[in-house]
Coordinates of C-alpha atoms in Angstrom, one line a residue:
Chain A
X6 CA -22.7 117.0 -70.3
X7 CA -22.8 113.9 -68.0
X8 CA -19.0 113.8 -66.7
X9 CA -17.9 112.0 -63.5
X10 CA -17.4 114.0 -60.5
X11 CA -14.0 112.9 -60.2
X12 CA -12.9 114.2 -63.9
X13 CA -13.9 117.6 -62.2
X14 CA -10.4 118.7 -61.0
X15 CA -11.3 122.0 -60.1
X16 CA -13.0 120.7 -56.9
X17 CA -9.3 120.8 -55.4
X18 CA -9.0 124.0 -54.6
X19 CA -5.0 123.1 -54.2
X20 CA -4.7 121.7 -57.4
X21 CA -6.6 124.5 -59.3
X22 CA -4.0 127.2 -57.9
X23 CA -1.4 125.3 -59.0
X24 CA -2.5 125.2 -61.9
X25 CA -3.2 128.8 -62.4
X26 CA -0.1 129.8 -60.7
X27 CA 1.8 127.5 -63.6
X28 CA 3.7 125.4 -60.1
X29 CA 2.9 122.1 -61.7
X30 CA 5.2 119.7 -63.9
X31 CA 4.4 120.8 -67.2
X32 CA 3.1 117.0 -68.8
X33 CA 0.9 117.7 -65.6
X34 CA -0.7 120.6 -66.9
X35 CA -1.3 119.6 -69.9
X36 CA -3.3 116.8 -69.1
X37 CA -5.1 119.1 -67.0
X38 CA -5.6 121.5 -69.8
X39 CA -7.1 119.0 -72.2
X40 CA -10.1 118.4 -69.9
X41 CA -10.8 122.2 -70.2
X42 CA -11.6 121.9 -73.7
X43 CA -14.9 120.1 -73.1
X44 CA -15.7 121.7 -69.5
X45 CA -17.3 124.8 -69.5
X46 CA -17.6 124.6 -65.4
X47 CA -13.8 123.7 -64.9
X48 CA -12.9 126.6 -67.9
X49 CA -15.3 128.9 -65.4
X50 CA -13.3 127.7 -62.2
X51 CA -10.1 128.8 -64.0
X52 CA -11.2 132.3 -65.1
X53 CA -12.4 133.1 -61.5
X54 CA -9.2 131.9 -60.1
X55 CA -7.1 134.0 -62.4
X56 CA -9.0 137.1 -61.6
X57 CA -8.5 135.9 -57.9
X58 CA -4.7 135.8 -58.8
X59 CA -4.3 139.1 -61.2
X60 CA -6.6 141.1 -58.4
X61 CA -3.3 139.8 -55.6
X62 CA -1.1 140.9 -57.7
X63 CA -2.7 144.1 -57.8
X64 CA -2.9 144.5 -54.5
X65 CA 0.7 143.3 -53.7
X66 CA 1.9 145.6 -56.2
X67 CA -0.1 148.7 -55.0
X68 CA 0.7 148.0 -51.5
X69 CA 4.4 147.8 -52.4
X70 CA 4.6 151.3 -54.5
X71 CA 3.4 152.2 -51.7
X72 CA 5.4 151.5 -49.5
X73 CA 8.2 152.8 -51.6
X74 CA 6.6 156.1 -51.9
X75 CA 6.8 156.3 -48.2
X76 CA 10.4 155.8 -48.5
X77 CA 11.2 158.1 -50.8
X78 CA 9.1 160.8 -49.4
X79 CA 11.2 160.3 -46.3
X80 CA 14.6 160.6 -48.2
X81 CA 13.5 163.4 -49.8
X82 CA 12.1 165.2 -46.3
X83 CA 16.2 164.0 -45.2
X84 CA 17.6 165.8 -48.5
X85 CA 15.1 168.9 -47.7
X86 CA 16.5 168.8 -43.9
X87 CA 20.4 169.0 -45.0
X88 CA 20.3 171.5 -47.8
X89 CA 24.4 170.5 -48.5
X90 CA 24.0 167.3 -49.1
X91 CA 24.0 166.2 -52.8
X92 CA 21.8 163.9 -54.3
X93 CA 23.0 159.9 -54.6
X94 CA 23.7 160.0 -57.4
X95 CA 26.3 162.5 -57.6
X96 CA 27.5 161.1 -54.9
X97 CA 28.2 157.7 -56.2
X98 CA 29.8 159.2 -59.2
X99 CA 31.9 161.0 -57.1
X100 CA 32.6 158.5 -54.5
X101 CA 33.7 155.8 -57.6
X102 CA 36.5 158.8 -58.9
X103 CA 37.4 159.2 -55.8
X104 CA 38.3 155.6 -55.2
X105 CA 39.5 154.8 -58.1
X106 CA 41.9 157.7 -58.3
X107 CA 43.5 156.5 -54.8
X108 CA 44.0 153.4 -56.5
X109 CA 45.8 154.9 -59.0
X110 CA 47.8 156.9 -57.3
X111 CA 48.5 153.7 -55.2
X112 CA 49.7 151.9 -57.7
X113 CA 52.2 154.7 -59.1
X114 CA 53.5 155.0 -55.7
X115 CA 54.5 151.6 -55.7
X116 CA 55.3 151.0 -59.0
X117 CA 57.8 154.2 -58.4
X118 CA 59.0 152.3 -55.4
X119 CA 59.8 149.4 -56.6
X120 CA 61.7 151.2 -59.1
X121 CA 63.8 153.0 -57.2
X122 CA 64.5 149.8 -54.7
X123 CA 65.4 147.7 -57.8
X124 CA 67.7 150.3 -59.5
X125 CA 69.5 150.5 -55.5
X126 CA 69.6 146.7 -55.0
X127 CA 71.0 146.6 -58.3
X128 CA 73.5 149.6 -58.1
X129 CA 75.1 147.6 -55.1
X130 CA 76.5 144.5 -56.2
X131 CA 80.0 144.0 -57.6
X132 CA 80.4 145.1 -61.0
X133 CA 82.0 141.8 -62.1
X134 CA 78.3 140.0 -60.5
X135 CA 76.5 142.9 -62.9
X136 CA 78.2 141.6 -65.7
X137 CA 77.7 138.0 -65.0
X138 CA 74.1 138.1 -63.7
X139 CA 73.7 139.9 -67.0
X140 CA 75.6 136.9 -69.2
X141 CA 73.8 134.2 -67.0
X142 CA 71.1 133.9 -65.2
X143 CA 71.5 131.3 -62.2
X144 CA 70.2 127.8 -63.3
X145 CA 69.0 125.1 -60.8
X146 CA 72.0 122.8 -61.6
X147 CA 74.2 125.6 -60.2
X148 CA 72.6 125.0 -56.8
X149 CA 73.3 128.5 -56.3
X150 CA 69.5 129.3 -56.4
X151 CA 67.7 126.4 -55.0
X152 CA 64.5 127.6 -52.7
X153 CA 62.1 125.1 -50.8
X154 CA 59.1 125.1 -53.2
X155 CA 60.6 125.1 -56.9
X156 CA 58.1 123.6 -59.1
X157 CA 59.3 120.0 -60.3
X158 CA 60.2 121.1 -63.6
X159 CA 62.8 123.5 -62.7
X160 CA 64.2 121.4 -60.7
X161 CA 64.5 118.4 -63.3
X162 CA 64.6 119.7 -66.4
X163 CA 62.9 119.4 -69.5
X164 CA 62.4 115.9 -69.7
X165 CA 60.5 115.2 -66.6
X166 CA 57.6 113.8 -69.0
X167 CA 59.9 110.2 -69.6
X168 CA 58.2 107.1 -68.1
X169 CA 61.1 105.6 -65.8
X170 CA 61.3 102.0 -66.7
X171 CA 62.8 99.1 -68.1
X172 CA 62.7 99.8 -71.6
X173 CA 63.4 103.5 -70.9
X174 CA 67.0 103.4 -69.2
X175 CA 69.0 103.3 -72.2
X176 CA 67.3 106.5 -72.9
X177 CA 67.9 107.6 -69.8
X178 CA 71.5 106.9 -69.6
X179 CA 72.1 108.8 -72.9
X180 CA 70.3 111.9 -71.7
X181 CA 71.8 111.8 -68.6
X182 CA 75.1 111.5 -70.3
X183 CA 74.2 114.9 -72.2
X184 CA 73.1 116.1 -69.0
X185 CA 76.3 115.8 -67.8
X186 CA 78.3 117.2 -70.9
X187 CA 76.7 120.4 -70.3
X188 CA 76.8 120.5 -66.8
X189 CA 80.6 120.4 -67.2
X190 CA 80.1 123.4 -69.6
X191 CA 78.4 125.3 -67.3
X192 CA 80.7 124.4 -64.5
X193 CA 83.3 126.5 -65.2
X194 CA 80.9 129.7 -65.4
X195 CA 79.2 128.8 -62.4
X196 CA 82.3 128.1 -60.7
X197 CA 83.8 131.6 -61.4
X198 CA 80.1 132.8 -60.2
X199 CA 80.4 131.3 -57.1
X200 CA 83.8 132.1 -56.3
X201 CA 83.2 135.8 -57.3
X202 CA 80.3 135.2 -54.8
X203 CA 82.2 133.1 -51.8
X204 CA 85.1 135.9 -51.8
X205 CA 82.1 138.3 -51.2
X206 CA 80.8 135.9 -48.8
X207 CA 84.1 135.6 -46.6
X208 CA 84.6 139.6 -46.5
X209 CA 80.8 140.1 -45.5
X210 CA 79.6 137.0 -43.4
X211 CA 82.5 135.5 -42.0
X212 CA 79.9 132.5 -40.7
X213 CA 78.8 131.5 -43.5
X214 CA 82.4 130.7 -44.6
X215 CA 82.9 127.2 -44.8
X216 CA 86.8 127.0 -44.0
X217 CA 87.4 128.7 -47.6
X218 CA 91.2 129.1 -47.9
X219 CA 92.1 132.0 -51.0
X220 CA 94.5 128.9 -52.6
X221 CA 94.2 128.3 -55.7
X222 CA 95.2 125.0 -55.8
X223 CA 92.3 124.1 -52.9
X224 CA 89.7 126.4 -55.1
X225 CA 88.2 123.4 -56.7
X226 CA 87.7 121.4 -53.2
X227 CA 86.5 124.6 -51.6
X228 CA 83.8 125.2 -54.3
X229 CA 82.5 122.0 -53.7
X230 CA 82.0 122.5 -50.6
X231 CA 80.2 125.8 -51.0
X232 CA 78.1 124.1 -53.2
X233 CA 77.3 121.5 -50.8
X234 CA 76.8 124.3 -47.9
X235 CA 74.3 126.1 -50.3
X236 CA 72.5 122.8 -51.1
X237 CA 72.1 121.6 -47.9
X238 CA 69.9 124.8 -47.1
X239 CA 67.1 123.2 -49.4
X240 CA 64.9 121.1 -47.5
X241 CA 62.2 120.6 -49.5
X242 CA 61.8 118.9 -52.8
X243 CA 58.8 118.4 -55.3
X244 CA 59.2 115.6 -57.6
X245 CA 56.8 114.2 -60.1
X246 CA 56.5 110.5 -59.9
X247 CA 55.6 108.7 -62.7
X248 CA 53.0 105.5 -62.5
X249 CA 55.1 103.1 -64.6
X250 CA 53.5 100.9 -67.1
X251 CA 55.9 97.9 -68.0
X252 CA 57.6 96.0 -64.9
X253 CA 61.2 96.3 -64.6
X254 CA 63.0 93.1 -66.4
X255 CA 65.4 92.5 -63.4
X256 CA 65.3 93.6 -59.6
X257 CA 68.6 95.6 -59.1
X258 CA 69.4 96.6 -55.8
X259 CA 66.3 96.3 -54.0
X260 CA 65.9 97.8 -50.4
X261 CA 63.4 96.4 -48.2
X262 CA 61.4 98.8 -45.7
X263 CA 61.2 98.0 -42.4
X264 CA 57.9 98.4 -39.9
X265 CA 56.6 101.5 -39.4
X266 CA 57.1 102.3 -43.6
X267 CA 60.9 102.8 -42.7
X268 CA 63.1 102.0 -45.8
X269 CA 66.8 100.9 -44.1
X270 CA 69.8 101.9 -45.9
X271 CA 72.2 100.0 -48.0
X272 CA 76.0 100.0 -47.9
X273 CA 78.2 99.4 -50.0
X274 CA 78.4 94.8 -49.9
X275 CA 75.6 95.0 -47.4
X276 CA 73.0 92.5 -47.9
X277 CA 69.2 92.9 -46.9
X278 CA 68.5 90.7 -44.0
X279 CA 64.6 90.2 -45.2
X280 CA 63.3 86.8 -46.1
X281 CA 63.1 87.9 -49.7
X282 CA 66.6 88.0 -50.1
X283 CA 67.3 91.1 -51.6
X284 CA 70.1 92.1 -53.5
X285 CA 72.4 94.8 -53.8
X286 CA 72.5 97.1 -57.0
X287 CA 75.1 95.2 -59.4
X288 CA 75.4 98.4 -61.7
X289 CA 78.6 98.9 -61.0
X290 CA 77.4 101.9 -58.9
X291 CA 78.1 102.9 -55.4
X292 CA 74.5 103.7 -55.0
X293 CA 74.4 104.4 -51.0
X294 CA 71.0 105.8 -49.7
X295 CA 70.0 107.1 -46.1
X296 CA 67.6 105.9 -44.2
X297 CA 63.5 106.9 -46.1
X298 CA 60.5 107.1 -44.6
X299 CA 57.4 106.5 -47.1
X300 CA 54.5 108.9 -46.4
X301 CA 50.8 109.1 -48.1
X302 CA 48.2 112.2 -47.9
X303 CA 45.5 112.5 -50.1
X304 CA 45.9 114.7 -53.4
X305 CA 43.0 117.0 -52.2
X306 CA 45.5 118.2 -49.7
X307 CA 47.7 119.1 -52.6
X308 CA 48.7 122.8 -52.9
X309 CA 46.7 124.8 -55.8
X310 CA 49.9 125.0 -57.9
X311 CA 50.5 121.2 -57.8
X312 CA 46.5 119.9 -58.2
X313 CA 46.4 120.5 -62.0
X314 CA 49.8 118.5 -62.2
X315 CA 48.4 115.8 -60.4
X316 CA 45.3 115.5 -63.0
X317 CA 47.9 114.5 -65.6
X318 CA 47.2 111.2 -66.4
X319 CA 49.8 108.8 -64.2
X320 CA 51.5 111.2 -62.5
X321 CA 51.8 111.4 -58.6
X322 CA 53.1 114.4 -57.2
X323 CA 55.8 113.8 -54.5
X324 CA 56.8 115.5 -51.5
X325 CA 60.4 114.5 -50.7
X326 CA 61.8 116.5 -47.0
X327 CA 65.7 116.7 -46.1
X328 CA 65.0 116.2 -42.4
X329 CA 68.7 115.7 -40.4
X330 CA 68.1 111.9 -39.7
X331 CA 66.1 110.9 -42.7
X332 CA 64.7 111.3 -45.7
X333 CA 61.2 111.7 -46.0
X334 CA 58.8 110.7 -49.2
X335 CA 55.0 112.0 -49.0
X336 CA 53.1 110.2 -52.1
X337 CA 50.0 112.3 -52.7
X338 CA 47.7 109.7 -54.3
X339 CA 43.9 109.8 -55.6
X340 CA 43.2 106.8 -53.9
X341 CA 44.4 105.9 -50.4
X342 CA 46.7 102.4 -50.2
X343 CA 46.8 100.1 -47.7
X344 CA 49.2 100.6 -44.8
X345 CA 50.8 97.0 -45.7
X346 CA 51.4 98.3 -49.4
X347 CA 53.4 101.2 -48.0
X348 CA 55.4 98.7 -45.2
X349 CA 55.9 96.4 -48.1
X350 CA 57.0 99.2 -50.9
X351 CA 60.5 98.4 -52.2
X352 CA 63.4 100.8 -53.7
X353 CA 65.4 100.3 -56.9
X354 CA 68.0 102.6 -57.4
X355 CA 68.5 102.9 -61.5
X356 CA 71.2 105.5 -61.0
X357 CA 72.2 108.3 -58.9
X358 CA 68.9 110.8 -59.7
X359 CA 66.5 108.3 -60.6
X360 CA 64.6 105.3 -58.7
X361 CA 61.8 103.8 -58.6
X362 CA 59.1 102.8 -55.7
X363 CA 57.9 99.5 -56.4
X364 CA 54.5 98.9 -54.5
X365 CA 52.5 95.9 -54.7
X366 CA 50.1 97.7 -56.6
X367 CA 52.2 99.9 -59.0
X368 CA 55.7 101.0 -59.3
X369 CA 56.1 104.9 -59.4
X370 CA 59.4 106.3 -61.0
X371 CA 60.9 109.1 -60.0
X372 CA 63.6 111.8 -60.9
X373 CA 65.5 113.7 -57.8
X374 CA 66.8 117.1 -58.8
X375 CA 70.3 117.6 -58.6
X376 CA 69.9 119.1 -55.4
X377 CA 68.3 116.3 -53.5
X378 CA 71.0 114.1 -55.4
X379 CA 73.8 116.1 -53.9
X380 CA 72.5 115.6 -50.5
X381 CA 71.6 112.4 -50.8
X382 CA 75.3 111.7 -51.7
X383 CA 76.5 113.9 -48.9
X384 CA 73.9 112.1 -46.5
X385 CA 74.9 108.9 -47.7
X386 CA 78.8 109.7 -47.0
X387 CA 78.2 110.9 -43.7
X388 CA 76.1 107.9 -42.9
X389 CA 79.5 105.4 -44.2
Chain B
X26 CA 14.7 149.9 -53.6
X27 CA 14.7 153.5 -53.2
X28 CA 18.3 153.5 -53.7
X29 CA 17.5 152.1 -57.5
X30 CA 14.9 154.3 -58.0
X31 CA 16.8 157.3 -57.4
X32 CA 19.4 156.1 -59.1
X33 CA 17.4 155.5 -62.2
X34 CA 15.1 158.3 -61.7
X35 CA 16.8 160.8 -64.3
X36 CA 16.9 158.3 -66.7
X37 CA 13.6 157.3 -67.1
X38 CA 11.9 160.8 -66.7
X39 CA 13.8 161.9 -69.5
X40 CA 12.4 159.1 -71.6
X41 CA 8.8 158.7 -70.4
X42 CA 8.5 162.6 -71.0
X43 CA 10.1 162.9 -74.4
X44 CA 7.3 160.1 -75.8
X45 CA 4.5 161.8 -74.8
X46 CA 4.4 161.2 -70.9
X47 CA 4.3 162.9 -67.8
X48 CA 6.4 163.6 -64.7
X49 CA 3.8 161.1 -62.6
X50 CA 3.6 158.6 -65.6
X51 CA 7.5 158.5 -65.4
X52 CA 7.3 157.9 -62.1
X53 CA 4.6 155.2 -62.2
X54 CA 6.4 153.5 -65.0
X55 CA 9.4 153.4 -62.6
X56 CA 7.7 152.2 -59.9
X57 CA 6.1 149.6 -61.5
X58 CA 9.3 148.5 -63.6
X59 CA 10.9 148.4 -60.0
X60 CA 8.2 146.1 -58.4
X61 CA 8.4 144.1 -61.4
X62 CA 11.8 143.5 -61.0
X63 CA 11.1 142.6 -57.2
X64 CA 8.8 140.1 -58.1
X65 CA 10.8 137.9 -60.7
X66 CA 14.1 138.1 -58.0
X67 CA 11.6 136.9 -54.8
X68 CA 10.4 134.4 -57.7
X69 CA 13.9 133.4 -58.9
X70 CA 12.9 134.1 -62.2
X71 CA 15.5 136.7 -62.2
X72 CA 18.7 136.4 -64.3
X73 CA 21.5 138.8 -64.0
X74 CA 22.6 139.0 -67.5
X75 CA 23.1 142.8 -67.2
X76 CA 23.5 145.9 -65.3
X77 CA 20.2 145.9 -63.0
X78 CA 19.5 150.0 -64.5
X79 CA 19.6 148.7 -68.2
X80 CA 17.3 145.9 -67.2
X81 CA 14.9 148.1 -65.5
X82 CA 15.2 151.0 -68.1
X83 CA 14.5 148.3 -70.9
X84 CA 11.3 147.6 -69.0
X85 CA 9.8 150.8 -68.6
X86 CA 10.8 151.5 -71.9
X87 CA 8.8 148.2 -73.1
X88 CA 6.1 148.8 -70.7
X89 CA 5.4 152.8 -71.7
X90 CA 5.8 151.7 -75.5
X91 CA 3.3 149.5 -74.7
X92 CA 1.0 151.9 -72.9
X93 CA 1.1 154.3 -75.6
X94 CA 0.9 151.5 -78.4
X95 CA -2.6 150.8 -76.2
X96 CA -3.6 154.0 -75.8
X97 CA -3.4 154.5 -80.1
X98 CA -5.6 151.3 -80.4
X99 CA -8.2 152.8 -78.1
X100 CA -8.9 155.8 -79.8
X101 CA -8.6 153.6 -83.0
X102 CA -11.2 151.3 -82.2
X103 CA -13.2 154.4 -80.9
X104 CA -12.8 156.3 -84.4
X105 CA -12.9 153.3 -86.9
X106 CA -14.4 150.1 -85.4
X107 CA -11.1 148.6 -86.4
X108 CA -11.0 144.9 -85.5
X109 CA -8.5 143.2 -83.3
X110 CA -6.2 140.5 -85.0
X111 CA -7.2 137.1 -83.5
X112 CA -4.3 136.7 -81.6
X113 CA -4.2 139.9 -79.5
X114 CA -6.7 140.4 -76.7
X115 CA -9.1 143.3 -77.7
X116 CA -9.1 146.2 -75.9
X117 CA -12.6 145.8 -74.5
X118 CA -11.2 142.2 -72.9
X119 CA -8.3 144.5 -71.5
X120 CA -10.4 146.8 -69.7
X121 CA -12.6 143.9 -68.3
X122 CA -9.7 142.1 -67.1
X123 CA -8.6 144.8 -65.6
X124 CA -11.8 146.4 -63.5
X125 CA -12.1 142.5 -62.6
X126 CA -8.7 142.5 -60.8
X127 CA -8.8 146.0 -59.4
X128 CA -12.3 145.0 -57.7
X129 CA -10.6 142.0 -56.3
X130 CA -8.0 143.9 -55.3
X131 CA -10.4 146.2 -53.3
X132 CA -12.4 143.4 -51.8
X133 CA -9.0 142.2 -50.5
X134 CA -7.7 145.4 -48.8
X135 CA -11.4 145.4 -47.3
X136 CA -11.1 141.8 -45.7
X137 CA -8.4 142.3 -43.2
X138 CA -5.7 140.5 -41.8
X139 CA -5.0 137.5 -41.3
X140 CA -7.0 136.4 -44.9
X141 CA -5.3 139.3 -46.8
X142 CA -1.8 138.7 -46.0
X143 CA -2.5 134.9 -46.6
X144 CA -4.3 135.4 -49.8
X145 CA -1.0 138.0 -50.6
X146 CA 1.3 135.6 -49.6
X147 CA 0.1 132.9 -51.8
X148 CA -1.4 134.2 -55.0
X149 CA 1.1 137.3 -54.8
X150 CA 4.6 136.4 -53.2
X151 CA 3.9 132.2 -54.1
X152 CA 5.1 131.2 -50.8
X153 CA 4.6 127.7 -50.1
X154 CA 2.4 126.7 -47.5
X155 CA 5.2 125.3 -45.2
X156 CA 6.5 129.3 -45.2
X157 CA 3.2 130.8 -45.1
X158 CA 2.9 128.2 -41.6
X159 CA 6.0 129.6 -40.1
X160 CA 5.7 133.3 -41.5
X161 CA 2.4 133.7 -40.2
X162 CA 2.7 131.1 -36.8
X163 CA 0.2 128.9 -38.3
X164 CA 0.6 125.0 -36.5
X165 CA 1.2 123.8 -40.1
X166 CA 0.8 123.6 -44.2
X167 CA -2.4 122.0 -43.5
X168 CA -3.9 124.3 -41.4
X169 CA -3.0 127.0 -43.8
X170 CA -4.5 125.3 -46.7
X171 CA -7.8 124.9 -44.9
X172 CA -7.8 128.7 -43.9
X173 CA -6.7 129.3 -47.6
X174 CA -9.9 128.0 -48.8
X175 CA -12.0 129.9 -45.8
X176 CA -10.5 132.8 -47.0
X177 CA -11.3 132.7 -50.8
X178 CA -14.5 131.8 -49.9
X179 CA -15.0 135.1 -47.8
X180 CA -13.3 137.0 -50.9
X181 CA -15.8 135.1 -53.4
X182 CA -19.0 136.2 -51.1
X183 CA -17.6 139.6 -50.8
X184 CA -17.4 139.7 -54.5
X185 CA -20.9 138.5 -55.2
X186 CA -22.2 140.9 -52.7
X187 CA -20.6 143.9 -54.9
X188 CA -22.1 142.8 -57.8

């Protein structure tokens, strides 16, 4: 057969290894194997190199039983030398009941535990508490049981998934009407919770008291301000912001920020003194706001719970912090914005818990809880 | 290692010596099942879609069957003259193979170190020349692949010489 030398591929001793060892790219080797069908030398060099290759792994093999006969031999001259000890397997199976009945007794103990520290807790508060806890459970609105990280949706409500915007606030406006209607219903439950409560409050911690008088025609005033005492402990507030679609027809009440991604607050007649003129909310609303500061991080730096709210679709999870001189907003955003976005993002108030952030870029509405309303108010009064 | 095989030991005993087998085939089978299963992890062939005792008692359990399906055709073909179906290697090639491979194997324990831990560490373990360099304090791949070849060469004439 009169074939080219080069055509002879078993000459690289490389490539036949590879080849025998199967570590080439398989259209590779089977352009290489086609030549082996005419070439009885190259068919040769294969068979000599697989012996080469099954005799290896004979040796590697026989050298490693080996090696493991050693071993054992030597476990078994260790089991010979401490006649107590029990073979490993009986001592897993032991071990593994062992552990897992500590675990179980673990648990009961606890389980027990908690029981009994339950049934105490519960055995000490005021039969007329029993009874209400038992006819209704706290609800955010109360602002009885307000803690730092509530998820956004206890804190709004059920219908935290409304675009904020233009052709929304009708919609708005009626559920926040409804809102209200049953607020007032629950009012006068919570009201009797909370005084039940504050009179408990008075006997035990005098210092928490907040001037409460036992009058009942100053009960309603003094409530309120319990409310506002228990409110003010919140600090921290997550809101979902919403990325709104449709512009707003009419700028209400815009606030400009000031360097430094300050946002100044607006009084009551106050004008903005920017060169865009802004203008007070004509609502009809006394819509006061404190003094907030406009943050960004990235929404990697989210916390677990938040990150799979952030993946909705136009959503941007909001940190908003009660700190004593201002109001701070934390936007966590996919993408980073420019600092001169942030400087030149604008407020519009709609109403009392909703506003939106107008950015050059997008406009992001958002819904306060009734707790961060409440202190905005209160912040807002102590600021006039 | 030895903590798998005496952890499987029982096991596969039982097994190997209620299908005809010894206590040393059990143990063979279980050594080899365990150096097997060595291989294919060193390889990254292995895949951890069960407990690593079922995989290694499904081996020896394939492997012995297999032994013992062997064994039948042997004395088969001994008796009848039976012939082999086309796509099964004949018993005869079997044996070949295998006296081939265990003579290479003995003409690599007799060549020493370094060529026999080279020749291991390729053909056997499939270490890349880059790790056989550093494993073994060779200057680099290509210094290994050119003692590669001196090697095989040695193991080739060795070979012809027991001929």
């Amino acid at each position: 057969m009169a074939e080219g030398r080069s055509i002879h591929w078993t000459d690289d001793d490389e490539l036949l290894s590879k080849f025998v060892l199967h570590q080439l790219p398989e259209s590779e080797e089977d352009t290489l194997s086609s030549h082996l069908i005419t070439c009885g030398k190259c068919r040769h060099a294969i068979n000599e190199e697989t012996t080469i290759v099954a005799g290896a792994r004979l040796a590697g093999r026989a050298a490693l039983k080996e090696q493991l006969r050693l071993r054992l031999s030597e476990s078994e001259q260790r089991v010979a030398a401490s006649p107590m000890r029990k073979p490993a397997g009986y001592q897993v199976l032991w071990t593994q009941i062992a552990s897992v009945a500590a675990v179980v007794t673990i648990l009961i103990a606890v389980g027990v535990y908690n029981n009994w520290f339950i049934s105490n807790s519960w055995n000490k508060s005021t039969p007329q508490e029993q009874v209400a806890q038992k006819q209704e459970p706290p609800t955010p609105e109360s602002g009885n049981m307000e803690s730092k990280e509530s998820p956004p949706e206890k804190l709004l409500g059920k219908d935290m998934d409304q675009p904020i915007g233009s052709a929304e606030q009708d919609h708005f406006d009626n559920r926040r009407v409804k809102r209200t209607e049953i607020q007032k219903q629950k009012t006068s439950e919570d009201k009797r919770i909370v005084h039940e409560k504050s009179a408990t409050s008075i006997t035990v911690e005098p210092a928490a008291n907040a001037g409460a008088v036992a009058d009942e025609g100053k009960a309603e005033k003094e409530l309120q301000m319990i409310d506002e005492a228990d409110v003010l402990e919140s600090q921290t507030f997550w809101v979902e912001g919403h990325v709104i679609q449709d512009a707003l027809e009419k700028s209400q009440g815009m606030l400009s920020v000031t360097p430094r991604d300050q946002v100044s607050s607006v009084r009551k007649g106050e004008t903005n003194a920017k060169k865009d003129d802004h203008q007070v909310s004509k609502s009809g609303n006394d819509i006061a706001m404190p003094t907030i500061s406009l943050n960004q991080e990235p929404s990697s730096s989210l916390p677990a719970a938040f990150q799979y709210r952030q993946d909705r679709q136009g959503t941007i999870q909001t940190l908003i912090e009660n700190n004593d001189s201002a109001i701070q907003m934390t936007l966590y955003l996919d993408s980073p914005i420019a600092d001169s976005e942030l400087r030149s993002a604008k407020i519009h108030v709609i109403n009392t818990d909703s506003l939106v952030l107008n950015l050059p870029s997008q406009r992001i509405g958002l819904r306060l809880p009734p707790a961060l309303q409440s202190q905005i108010n209160t912040k807002a009064k102590q600021v006039k | 290692m030895v903590r798998l095989y005496e952890t499987n030991e029982r096991q596969v005993t039982s097994f190997v010596t209620r299908n005809n087998g010894s206590q040393d085939d059990a143990e063979d089978m279980l050594q080899e099942a365990l150096v097997i299963l060595w291989e294919r992890v060193r390889a990254g062939r292995y895949e951890h879609t069960s407990k690593i005792s079922t995989f290694v008692f499904a081996m020896v359990k394939n492997m012995w069957l297999r032994r013992i399906a062997r064994s039948k055709r042997e004395v088969a073909s001994d008796m009848q003259n039976d012939p082999t179906p086309s796509n099964e290697k004949s018993v005869l090639d079997d044996m070949i193979e295998t006296e081939e491979a265990a003579a290479v194997s003995i003409a690599l324990n007799s060549l020493g170190d370094p060529c026999r831990q080279l020749l291991l560490l390729y053909y056997w373990e499939e270490l890349s020349m880059d790790d056989i360099a550093v494993q073994m304090g060779f200057a680099n791949a290509d210094t290994v692949k050119s003692k590669k070849y001196q090697c095989k060469k040695a193991l080739e004439k060795l070979l012809r010489g027991s001929e």
